[in-house]
PDB file of C-alpha atoms in Angstrom:
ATOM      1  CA  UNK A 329       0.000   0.000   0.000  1.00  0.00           C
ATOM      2  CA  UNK A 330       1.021   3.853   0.359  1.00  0.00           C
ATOM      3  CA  UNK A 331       2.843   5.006   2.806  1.00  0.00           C
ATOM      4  CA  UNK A 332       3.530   8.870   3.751  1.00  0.00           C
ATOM      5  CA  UNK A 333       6.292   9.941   5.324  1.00  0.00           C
ATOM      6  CA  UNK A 334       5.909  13.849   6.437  1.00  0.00           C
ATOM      7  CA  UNK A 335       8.833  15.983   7.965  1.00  0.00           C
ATOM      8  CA  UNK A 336       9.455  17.859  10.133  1.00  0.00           C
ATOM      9  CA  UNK A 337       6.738  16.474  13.096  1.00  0.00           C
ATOM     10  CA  UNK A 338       7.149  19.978  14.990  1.00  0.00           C
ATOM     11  CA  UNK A 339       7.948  23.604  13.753  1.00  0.00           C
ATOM     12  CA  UNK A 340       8.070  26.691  15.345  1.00  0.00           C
ATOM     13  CA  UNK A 341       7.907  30.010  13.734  1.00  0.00           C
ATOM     14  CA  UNK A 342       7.779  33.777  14.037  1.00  0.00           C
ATOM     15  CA  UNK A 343       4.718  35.371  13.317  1.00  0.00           C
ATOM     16  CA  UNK A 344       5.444  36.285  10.007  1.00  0.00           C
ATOM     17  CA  UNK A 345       8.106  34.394   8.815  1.00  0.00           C
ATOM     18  CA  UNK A 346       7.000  31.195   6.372  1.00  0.00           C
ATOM     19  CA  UNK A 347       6.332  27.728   7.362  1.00  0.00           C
ATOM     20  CA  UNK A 348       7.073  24.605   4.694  1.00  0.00           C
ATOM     21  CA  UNK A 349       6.176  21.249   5.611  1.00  0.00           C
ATOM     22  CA  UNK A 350       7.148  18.553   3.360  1.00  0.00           C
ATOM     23  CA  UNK A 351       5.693  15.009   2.684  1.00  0.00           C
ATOM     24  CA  UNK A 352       6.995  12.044   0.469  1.00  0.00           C
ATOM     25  CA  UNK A 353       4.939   9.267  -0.673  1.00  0.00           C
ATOM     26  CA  UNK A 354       6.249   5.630  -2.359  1.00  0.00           C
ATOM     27  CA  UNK A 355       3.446   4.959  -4.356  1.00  0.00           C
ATOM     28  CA  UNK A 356       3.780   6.464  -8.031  1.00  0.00           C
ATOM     29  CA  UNK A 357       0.132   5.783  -8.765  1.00  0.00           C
ATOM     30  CA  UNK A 358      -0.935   7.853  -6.360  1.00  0.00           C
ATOM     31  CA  UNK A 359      -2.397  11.085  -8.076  1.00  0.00           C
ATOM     32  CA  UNK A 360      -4.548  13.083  -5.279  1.00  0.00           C
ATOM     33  CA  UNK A 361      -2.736  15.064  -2.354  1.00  0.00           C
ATOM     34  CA  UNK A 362      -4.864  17.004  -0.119  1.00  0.00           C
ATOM     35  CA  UNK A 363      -3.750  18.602   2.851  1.00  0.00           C
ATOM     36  CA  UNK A 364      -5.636  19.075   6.461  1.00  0.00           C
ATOM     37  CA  UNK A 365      -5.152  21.181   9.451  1.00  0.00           C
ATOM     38  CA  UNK A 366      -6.331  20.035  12.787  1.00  0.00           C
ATOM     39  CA  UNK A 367      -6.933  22.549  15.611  1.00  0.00           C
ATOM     40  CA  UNK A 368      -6.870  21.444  18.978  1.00  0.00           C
ATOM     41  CA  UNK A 369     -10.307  19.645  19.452  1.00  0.00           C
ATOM     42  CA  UNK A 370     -11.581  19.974  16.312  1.00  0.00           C
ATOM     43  CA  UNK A 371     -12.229  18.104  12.569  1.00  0.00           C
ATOM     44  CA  UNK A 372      -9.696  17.838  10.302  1.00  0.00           C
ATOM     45  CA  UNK A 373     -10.088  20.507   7.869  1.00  0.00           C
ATOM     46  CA  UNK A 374      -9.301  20.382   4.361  1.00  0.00           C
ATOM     47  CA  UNK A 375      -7.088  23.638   3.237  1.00  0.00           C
ATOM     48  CA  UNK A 376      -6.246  22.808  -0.139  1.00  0.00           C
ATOM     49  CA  UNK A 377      -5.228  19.900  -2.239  1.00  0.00           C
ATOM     50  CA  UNK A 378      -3.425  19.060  -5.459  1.00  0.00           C
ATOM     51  CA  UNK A 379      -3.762  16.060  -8.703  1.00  0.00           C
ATOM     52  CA  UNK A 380      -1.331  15.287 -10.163  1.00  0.00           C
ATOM     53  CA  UNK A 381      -1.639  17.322 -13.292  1.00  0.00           C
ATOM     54  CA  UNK A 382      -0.956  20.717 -11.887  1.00  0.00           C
ATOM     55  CA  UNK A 383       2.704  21.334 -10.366  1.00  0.00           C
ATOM     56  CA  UNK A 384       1.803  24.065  -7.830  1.00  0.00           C
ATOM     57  CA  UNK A 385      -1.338  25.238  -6.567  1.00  0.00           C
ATOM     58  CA  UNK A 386      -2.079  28.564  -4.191  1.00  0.00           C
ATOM     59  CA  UNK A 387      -4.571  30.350  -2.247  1.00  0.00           C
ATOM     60  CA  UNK A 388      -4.076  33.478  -0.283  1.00  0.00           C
ATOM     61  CA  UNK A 389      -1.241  32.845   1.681  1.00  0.00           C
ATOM     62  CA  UNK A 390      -1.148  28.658   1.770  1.00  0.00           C
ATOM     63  CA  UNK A 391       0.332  27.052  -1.985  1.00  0.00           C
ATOM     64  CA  UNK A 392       1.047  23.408  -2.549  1.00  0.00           C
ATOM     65  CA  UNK A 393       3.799  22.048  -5.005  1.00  0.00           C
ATOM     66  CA  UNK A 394       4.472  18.965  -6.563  1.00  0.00           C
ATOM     67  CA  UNK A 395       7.337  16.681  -7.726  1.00  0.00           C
ATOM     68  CA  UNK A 396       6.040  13.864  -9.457  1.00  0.00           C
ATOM     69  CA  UNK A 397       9.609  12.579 -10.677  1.00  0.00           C
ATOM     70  CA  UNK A 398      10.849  12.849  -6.664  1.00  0.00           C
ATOM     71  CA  UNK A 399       7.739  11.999  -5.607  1.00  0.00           C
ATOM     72  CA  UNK A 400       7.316  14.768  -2.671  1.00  0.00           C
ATOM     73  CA  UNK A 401       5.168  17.473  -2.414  1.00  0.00           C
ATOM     74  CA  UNK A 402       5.052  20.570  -0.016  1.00  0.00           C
ATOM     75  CA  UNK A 403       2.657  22.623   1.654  1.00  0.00           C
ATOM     76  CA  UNK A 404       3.941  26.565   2.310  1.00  0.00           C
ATOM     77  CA  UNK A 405       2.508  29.238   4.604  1.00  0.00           C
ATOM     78  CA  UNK A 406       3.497  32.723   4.213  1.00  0.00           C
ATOM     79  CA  UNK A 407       2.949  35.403   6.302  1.00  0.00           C
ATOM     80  CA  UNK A 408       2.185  33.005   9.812  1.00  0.00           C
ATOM     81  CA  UNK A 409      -0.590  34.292  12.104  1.00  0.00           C
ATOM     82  CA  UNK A 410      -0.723  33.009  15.209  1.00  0.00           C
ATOM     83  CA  UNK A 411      -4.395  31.256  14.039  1.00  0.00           C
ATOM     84  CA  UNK A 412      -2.203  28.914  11.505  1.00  0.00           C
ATOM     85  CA  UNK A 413      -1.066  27.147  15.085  1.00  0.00           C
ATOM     86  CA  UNK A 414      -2.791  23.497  14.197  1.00  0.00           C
ATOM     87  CA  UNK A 415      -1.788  19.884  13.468  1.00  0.00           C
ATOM     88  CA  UNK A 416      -1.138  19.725   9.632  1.00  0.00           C
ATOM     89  CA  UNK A 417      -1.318  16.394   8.071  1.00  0.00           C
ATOM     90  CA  UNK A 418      -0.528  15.637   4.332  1.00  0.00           C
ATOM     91  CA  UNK A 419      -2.143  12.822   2.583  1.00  0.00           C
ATOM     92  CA  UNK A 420      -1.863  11.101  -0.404  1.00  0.00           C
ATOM     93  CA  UNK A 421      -4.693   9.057  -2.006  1.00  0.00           C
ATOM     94  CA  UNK A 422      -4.742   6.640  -5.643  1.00  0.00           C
ATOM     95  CA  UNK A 423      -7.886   6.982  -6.447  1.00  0.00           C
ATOM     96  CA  UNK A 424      -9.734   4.317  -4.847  1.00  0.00           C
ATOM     97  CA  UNK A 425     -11.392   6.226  -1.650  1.00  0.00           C
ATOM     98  CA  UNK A 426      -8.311   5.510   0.563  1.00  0.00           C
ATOM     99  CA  UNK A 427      -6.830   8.233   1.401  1.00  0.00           C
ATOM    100  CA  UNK A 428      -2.688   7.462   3.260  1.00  0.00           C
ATOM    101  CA  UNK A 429      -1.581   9.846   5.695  1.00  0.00           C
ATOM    102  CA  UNK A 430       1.304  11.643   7.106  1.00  0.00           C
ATOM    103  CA  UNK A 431       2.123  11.207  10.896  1.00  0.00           C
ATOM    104  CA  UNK A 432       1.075  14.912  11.149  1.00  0.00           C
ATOM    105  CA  UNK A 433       3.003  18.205  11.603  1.00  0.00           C
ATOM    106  CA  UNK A 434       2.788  20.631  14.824  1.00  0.00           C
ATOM    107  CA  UNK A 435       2.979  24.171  13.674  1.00  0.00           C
ATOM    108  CA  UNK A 436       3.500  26.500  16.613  1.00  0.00           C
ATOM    109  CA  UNK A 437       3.467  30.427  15.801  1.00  0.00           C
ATOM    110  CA  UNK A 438       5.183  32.971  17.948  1.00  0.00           C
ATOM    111  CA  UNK A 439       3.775  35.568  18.551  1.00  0.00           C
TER     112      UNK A 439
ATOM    113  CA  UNK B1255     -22.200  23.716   2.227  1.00  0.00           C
ATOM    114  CA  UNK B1256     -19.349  21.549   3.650  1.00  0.00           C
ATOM    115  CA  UNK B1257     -20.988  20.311   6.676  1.00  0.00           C
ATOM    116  CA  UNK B1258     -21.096  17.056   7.767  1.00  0.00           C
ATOM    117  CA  UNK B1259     -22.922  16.622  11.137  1.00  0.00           C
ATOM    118  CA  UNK B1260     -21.884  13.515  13.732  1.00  0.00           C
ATOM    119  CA  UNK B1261     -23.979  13.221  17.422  1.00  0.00           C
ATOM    120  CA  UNK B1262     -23.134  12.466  20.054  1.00  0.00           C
ATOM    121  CA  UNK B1263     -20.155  14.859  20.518  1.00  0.00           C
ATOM    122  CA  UNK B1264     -19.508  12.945  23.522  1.00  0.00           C
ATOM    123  CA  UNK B1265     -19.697   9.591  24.551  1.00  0.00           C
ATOM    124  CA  UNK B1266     -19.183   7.828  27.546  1.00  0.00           C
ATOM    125  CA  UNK B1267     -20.401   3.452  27.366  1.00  0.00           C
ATOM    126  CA  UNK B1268     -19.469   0.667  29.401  1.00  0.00           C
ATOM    127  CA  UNK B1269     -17.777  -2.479  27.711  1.00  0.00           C
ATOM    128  CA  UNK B1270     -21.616  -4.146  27.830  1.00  0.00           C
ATOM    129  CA  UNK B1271     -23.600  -1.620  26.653  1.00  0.00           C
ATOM    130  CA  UNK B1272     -24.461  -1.415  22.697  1.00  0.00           C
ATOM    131  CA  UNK B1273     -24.524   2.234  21.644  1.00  0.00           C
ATOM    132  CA  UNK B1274     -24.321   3.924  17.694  1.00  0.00           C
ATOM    133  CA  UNK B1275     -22.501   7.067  16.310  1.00  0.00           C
ATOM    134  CA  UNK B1276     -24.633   8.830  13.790  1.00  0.00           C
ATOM    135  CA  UNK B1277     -23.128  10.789  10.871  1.00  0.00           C
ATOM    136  CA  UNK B1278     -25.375  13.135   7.906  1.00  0.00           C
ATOM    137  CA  UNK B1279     -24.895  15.307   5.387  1.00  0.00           C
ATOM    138  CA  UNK B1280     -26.461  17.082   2.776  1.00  0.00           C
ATOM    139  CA  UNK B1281     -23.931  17.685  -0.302  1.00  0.00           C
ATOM    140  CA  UNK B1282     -24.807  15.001  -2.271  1.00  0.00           C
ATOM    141  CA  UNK B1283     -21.667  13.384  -1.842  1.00  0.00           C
ATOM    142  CA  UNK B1284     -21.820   9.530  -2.709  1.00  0.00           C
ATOM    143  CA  UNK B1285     -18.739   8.361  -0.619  1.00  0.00           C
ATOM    144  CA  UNK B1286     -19.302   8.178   2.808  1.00  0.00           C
ATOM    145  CA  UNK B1287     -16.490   7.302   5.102  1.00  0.00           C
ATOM    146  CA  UNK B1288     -15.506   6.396   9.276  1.00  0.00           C
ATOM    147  CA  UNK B1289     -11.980   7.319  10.600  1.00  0.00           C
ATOM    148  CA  UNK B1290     -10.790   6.022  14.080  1.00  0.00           C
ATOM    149  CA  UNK B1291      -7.905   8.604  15.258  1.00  0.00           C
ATOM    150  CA  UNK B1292      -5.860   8.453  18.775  1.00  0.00           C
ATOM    151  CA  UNK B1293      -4.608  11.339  20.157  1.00  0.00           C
ATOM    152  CA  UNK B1294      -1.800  12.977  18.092  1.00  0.00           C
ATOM    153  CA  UNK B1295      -1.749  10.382  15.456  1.00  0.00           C
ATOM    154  CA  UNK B1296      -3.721  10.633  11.921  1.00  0.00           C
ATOM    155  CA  UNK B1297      -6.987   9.768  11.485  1.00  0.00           C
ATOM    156  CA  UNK B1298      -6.987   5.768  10.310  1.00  0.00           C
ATOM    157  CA  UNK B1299      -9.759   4.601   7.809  1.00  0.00           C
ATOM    158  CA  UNK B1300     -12.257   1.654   9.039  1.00  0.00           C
ATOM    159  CA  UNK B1301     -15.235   1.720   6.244  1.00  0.00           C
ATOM    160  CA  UNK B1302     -16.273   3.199   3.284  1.00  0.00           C
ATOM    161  CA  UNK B1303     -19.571   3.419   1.789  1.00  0.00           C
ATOM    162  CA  UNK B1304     -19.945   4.200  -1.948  1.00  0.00           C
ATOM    163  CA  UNK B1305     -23.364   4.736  -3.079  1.00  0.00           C
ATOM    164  CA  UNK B1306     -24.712   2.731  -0.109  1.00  0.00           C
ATOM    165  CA  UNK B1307     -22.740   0.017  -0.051  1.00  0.00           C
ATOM    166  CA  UNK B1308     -19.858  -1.281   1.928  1.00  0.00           C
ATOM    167  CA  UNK B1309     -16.871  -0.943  -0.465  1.00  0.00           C
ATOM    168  CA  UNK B1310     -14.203  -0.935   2.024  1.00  0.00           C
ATOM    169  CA  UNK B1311     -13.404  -2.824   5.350  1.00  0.00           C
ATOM    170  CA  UNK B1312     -10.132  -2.738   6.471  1.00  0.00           C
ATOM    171  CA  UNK B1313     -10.279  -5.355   8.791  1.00  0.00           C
ATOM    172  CA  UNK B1314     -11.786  -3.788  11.540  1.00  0.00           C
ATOM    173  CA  UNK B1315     -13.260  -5.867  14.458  1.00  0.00           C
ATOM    174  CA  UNK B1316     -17.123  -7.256  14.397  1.00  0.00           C
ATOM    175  CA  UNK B1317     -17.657  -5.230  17.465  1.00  0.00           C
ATOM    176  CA  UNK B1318     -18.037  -2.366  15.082  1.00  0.00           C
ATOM    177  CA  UNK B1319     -20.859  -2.452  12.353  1.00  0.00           C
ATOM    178  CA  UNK B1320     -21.474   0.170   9.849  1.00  0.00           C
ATOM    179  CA  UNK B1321     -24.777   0.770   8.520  1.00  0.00           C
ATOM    180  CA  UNK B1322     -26.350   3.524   5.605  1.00  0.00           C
ATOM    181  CA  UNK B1323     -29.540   3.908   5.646  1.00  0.00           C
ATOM    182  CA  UNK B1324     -29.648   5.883   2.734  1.00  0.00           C
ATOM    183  CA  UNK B1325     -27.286   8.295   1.050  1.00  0.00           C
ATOM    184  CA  UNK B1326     -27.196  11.389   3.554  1.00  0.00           C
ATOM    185  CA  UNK B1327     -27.053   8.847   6.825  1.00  0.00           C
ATOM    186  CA  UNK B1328     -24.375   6.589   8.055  1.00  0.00           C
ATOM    187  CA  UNK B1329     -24.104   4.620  11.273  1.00  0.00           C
ATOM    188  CA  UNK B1330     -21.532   3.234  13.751  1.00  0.00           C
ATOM    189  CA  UNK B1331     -22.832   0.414  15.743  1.00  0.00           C
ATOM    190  CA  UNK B1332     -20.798  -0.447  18.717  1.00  0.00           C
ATOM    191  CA  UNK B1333     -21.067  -3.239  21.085  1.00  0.00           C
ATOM    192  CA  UNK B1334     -18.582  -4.935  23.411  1.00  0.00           C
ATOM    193  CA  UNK B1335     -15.968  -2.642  23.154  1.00  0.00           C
ATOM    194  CA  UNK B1336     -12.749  -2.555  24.643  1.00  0.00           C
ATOM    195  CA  UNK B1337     -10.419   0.286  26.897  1.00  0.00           C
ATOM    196  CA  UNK B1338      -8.430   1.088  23.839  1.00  0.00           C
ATOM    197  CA  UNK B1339     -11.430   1.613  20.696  1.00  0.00           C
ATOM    198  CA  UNK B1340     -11.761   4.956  23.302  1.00  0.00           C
ATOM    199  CA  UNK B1341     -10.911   7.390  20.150  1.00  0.00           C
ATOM    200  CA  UNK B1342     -12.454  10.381  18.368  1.00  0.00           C
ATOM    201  CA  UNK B1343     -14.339   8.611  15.290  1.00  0.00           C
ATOM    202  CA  UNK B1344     -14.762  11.029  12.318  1.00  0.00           C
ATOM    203  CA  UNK B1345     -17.703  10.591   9.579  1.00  0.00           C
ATOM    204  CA  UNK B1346     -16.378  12.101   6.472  1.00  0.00           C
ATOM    205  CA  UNK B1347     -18.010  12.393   2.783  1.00  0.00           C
ATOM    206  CA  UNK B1348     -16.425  13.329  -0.009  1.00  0.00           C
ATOM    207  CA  UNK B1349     -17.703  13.249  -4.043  1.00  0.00           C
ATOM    208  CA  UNK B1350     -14.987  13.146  -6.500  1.00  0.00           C
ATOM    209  CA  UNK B1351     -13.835  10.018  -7.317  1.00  0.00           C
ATOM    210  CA  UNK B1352     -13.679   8.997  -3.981  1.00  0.00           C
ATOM    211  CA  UNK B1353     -10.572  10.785  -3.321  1.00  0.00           C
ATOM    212  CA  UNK B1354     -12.115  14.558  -1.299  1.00  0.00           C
ATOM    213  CA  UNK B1355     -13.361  13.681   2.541  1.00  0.00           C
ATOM    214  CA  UNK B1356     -15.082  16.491   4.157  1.00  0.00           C
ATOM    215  CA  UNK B1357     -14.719  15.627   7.996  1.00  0.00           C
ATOM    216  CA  UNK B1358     -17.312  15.539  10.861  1.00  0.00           C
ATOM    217  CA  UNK B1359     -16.767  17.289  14.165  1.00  0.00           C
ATOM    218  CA  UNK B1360     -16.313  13.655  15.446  1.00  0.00           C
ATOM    219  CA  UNK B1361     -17.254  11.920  18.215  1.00  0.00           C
ATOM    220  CA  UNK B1362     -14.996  11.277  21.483  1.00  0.00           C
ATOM    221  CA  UNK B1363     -15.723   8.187  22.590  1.00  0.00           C
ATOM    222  CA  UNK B1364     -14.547   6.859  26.008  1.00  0.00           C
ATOM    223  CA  UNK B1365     -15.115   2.862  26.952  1.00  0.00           C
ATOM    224  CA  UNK B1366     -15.484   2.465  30.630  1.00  0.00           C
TER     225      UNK B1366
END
């Protein structure tokens, strides 16, 4: 099956500065990569998401990118507010309703 | 309107007792999905409904048994759990190809 492999599992950052979170995935098949953010208590949220047609993908201040040849794909936050604090968890999915996750990422924003 | 609605928010049972999750929404979305997820780990698929019926198991106990009523309703049915299914358990529904899954506030479940 697919397995995810996201880095780093904790980041701190200035409010401000940019955040980039980074997930690989083994399966080349794979060809839907969404991305979630968990706040404490809550539903994981879907933010935005990428196929694997389109190389980068942004709104406002969150964009995805792709690497199909390396087989990676990052998520980027400019401009941190303190509300971007969250669990962020990548995903990658082939098509077939199962969707493989990352271990997660917690973002921490300084204020 | 993304909103998929689960009740109870918060559930307390006894390893006897036979109790159900509930899970609806109204987007027309023809996948309908359950996620088990511990406490700082990712949410980890159990079932998947596809137009009603069970497409996916992945090889979770008999003490849990899915249900869908019809398209817009989906059920957990729990009975003789165990100290450790205590989780949040996330209804999600998504449309495209079975690949989009719009998440429920959960439910936090505690066994006793």
């Amino acid at each position: 099956g697919e397995n995810v492999e996201q880095h780093p599992s904790t980041l701190s950052v200035q409010e401000g500065d940019s955040a980039v979170i980074k997930c690989t995935y083994s399966d080349s098949a794979s060809n839907y990569f969404p991305w979630y953010k968990q706040e404490l208590g809550k539903r994981p949220q879907l933010i935005i998401d990428i196929r694997s047609n389109v190389g980068e993908k942004k709104d406002q201040r969150i964009a995805v990118t792709l690497n199909k040849t390396a087989k990676h794909f990052s998520l980027h936050i400019t401009e941190t507010q303190p509300e971007d604090s969250a669990v962020y968890f990548c995903a990658a999915s082939m098509n077939d309703y199962k969707l493989s996750f990352g271990a997660g990422t917690t973002v921490t924003v300084r204020a | 309107d993304t909103e998929v609605t689960q009740t109870p928010k918060h559930l307390v049972m006894g390893m006897t007792n036979k109790k159900s999750l509930k899970c609806e929404q109204h987007m027309g979305h023809r996948a309908m999905y359950w996620y088990k997820q511990k406490a700082k780990k990712p949410p980890e698929l159990m079932f998947v409904y596809s137009y009603e019926k069970l497409s996916i198991n992945e090889s979770v106990p008999s003490r849990f048994s899915p249900e869908c009523p019809n398209s817009s309703l989906l059920n957990l049915h729990l009975h003789a759990l165990q100290p450790e299914d205590s989780a949040l358990y996330l209804c999600a529904s998504g449309a495209q190809g079975g690949t989009e899954a719009f998440f429920g506030q959960g439910t936090r479940l505690t066994v006793v």
